[in-house]
Tab-separated table of C-alpha atoms in Angstrom:
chain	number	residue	atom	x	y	z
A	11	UNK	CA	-34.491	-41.764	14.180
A	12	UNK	CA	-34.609	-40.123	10.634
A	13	UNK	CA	-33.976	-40.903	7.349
A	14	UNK	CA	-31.177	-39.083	7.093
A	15	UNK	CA	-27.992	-37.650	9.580
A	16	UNK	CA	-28.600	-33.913	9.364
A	17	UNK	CA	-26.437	-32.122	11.277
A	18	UNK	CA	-25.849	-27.924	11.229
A	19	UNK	CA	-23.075	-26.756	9.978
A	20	UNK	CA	-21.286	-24.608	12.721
A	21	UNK	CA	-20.156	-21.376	11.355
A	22	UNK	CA	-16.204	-20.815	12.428
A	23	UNK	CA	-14.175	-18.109	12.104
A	24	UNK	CA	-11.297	-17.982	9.565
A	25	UNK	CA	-8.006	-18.683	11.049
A	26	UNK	CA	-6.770	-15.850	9.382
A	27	UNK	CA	-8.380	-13.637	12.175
A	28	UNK	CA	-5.907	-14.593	14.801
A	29	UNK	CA	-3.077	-14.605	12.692
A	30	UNK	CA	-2.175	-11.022	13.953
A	31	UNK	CA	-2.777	-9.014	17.197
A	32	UNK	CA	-5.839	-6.383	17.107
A	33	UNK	CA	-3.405	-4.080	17.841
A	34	UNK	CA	-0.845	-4.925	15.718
A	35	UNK	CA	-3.871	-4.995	12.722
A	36	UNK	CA	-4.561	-1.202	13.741
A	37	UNK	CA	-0.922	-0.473	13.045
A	38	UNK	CA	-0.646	-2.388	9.810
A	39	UNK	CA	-4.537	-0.906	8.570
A	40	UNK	CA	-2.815	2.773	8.843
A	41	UNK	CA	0.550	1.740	7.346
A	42	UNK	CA	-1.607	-0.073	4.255
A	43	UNK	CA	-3.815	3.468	4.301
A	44	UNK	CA	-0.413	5.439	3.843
A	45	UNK	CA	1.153	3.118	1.456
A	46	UNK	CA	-1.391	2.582	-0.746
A	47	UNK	CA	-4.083	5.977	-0.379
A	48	UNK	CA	-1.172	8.644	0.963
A	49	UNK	CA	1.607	7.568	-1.638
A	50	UNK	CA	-1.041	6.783	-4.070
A	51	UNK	CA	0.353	2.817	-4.938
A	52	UNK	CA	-3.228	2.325	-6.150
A	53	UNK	CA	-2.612	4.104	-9.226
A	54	UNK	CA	0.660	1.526	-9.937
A	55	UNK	CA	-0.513	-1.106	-11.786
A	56	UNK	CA	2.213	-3.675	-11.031
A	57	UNK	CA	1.915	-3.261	-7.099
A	58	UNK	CA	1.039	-6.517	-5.436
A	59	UNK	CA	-0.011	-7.598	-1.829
A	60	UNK	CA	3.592	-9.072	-2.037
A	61	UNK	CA	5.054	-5.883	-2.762
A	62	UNK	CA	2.894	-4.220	0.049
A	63	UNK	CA	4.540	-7.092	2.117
A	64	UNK	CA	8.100	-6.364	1.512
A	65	UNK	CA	6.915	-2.919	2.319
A	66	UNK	CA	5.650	-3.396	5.443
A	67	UNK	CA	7.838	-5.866	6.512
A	68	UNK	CA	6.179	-8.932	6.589
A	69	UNK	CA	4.528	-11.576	4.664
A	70	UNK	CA	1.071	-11.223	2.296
A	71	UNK	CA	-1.049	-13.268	4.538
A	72	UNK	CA	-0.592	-10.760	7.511
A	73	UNK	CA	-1.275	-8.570	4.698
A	74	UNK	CA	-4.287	-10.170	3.406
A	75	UNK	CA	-5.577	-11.253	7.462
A	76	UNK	CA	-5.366	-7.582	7.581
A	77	UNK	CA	-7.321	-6.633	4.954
A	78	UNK	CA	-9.760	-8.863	5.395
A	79	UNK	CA	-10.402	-8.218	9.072
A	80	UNK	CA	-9.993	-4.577	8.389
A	81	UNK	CA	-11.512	-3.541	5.847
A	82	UNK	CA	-13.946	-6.314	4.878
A	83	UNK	CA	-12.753	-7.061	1.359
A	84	UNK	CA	-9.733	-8.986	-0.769
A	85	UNK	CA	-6.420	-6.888	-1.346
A	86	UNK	CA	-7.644	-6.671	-5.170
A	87	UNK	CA	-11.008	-5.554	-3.846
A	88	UNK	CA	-9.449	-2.365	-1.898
A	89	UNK	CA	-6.732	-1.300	-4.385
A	90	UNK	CA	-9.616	-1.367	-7.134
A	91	UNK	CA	-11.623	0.626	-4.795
A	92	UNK	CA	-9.194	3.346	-4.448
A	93	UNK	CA	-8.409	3.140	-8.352
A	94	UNK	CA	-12.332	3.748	-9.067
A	95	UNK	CA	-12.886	6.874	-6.963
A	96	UNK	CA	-10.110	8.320	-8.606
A	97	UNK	CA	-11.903	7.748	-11.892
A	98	UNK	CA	-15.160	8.824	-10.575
A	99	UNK	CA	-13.328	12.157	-10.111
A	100	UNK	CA	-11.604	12.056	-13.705
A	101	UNK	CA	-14.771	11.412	-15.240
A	102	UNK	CA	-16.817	14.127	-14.117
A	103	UNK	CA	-14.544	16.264	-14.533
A	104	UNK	CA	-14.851	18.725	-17.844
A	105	UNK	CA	-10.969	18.951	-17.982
A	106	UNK	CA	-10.185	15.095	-18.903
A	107	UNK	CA	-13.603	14.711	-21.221
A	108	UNK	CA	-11.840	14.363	-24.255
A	109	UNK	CA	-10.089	11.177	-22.310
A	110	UNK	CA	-11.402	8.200	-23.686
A	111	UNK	CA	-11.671	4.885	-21.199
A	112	UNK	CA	-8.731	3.157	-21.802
A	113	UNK	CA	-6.945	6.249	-20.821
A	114	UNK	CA	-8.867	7.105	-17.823
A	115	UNK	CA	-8.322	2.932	-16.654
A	116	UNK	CA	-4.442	3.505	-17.147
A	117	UNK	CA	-4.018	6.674	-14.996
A	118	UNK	CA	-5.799	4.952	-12.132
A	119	UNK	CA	-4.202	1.785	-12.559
A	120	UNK	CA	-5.944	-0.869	-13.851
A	121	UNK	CA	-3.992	-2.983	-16.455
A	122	UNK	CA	-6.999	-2.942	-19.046
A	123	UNK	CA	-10.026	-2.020	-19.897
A	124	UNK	CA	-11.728	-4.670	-19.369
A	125	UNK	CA	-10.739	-5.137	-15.579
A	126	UNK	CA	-11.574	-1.731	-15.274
A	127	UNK	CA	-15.503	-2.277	-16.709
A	128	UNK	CA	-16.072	-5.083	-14.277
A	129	UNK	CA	-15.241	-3.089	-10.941
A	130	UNK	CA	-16.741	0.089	-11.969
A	131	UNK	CA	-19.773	-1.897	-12.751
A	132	UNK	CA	-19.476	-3.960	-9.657
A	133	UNK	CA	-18.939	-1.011	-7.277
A	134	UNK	CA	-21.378	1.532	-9.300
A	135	UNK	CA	-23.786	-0.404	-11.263
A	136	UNK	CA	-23.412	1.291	-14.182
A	137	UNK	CA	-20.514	1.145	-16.837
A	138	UNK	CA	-17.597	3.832	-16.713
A	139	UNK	CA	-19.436	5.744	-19.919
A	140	UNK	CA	-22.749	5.869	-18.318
A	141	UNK	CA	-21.293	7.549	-14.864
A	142	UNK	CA	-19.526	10.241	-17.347
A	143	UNK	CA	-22.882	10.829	-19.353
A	144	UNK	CA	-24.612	11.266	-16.038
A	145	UNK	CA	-21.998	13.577	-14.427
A	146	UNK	CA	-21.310	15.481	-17.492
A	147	UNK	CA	-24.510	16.210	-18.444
A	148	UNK	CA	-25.058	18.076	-14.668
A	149	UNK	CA	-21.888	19.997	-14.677
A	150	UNK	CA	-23.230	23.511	-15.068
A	151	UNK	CA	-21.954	24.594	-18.624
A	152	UNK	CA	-20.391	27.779	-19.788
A	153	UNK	CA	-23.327	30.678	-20.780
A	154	UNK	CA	-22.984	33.121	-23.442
A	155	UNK	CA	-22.986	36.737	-22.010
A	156	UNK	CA	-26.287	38.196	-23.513
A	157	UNK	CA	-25.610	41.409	-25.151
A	158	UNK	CA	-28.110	43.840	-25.328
């Protein structure tokens, strides 16, 4: 006998996985897609998994079994994901350089800057500023015509 009761831990699956049909989790995953990609929800700053709910037509843990199952991350996780390629575009882009962050983390929605900083970073590894640096300084810039 030994010293002390070890036992392994069995590894079970979150209940939230049966909550909803596989087929009825394909329907909802494109409906969330259209909702939140297609009409662009991302970019609103005050819509919520509840909203998304009412939207759909159900309740925020269908929602959130959804999103979990689906695509493998929190609600907050794929709206911010969303919200950061749009500012990947944004910031590379020679048109919106005189943008400074906060501006750029309001027209994709995020509520400050802050919030903003911390995904970038998370999804990127490297701050907003340095991505724009980076991207900027490959853009191909305007030439002066030689004359001769």
């Amino acid at each position: 006998m030994s010293k002390y009761n070890i036992t392994e831990k069995k590894e079970k699956d979150p209940t939230y996985r049966f909550l909803v049909s596989p087929k009825v989790m394909d329907e909802m995953k494109e409906r969330i897609l259209d909702i939140i990609v297609m009409q662009g929800k991302y970019k609103d700053k005050n819509y919520s998994a509840k909203m998304l709910a009412n939207d759909l037509g159900t309740n925020t843990r269908y929602v959130s079994a959804v999103v979990n199952v689906r695509f493998h991350m929190n609600y907050t996780s794929f709206v911010n994901k969303y919200r950061i390629e749009e500012a990947m575009t944004i910031l590379a882009d020679r048109r919106y350089k005189d943008l400074n962050m906060e501006e750029v983390s309001g027209m994709v929605g995020f509520s400050n800057r802050q919030s903003f900083y911390a995904s970038f970073y998370k999804i990127l590894g490297i701050t907003p500023r340095e991505y724009r640096l980076k991207h900027m300084s490959k853009a191909p810039k305007k030439s002066k015509k030689s004359e001769e």
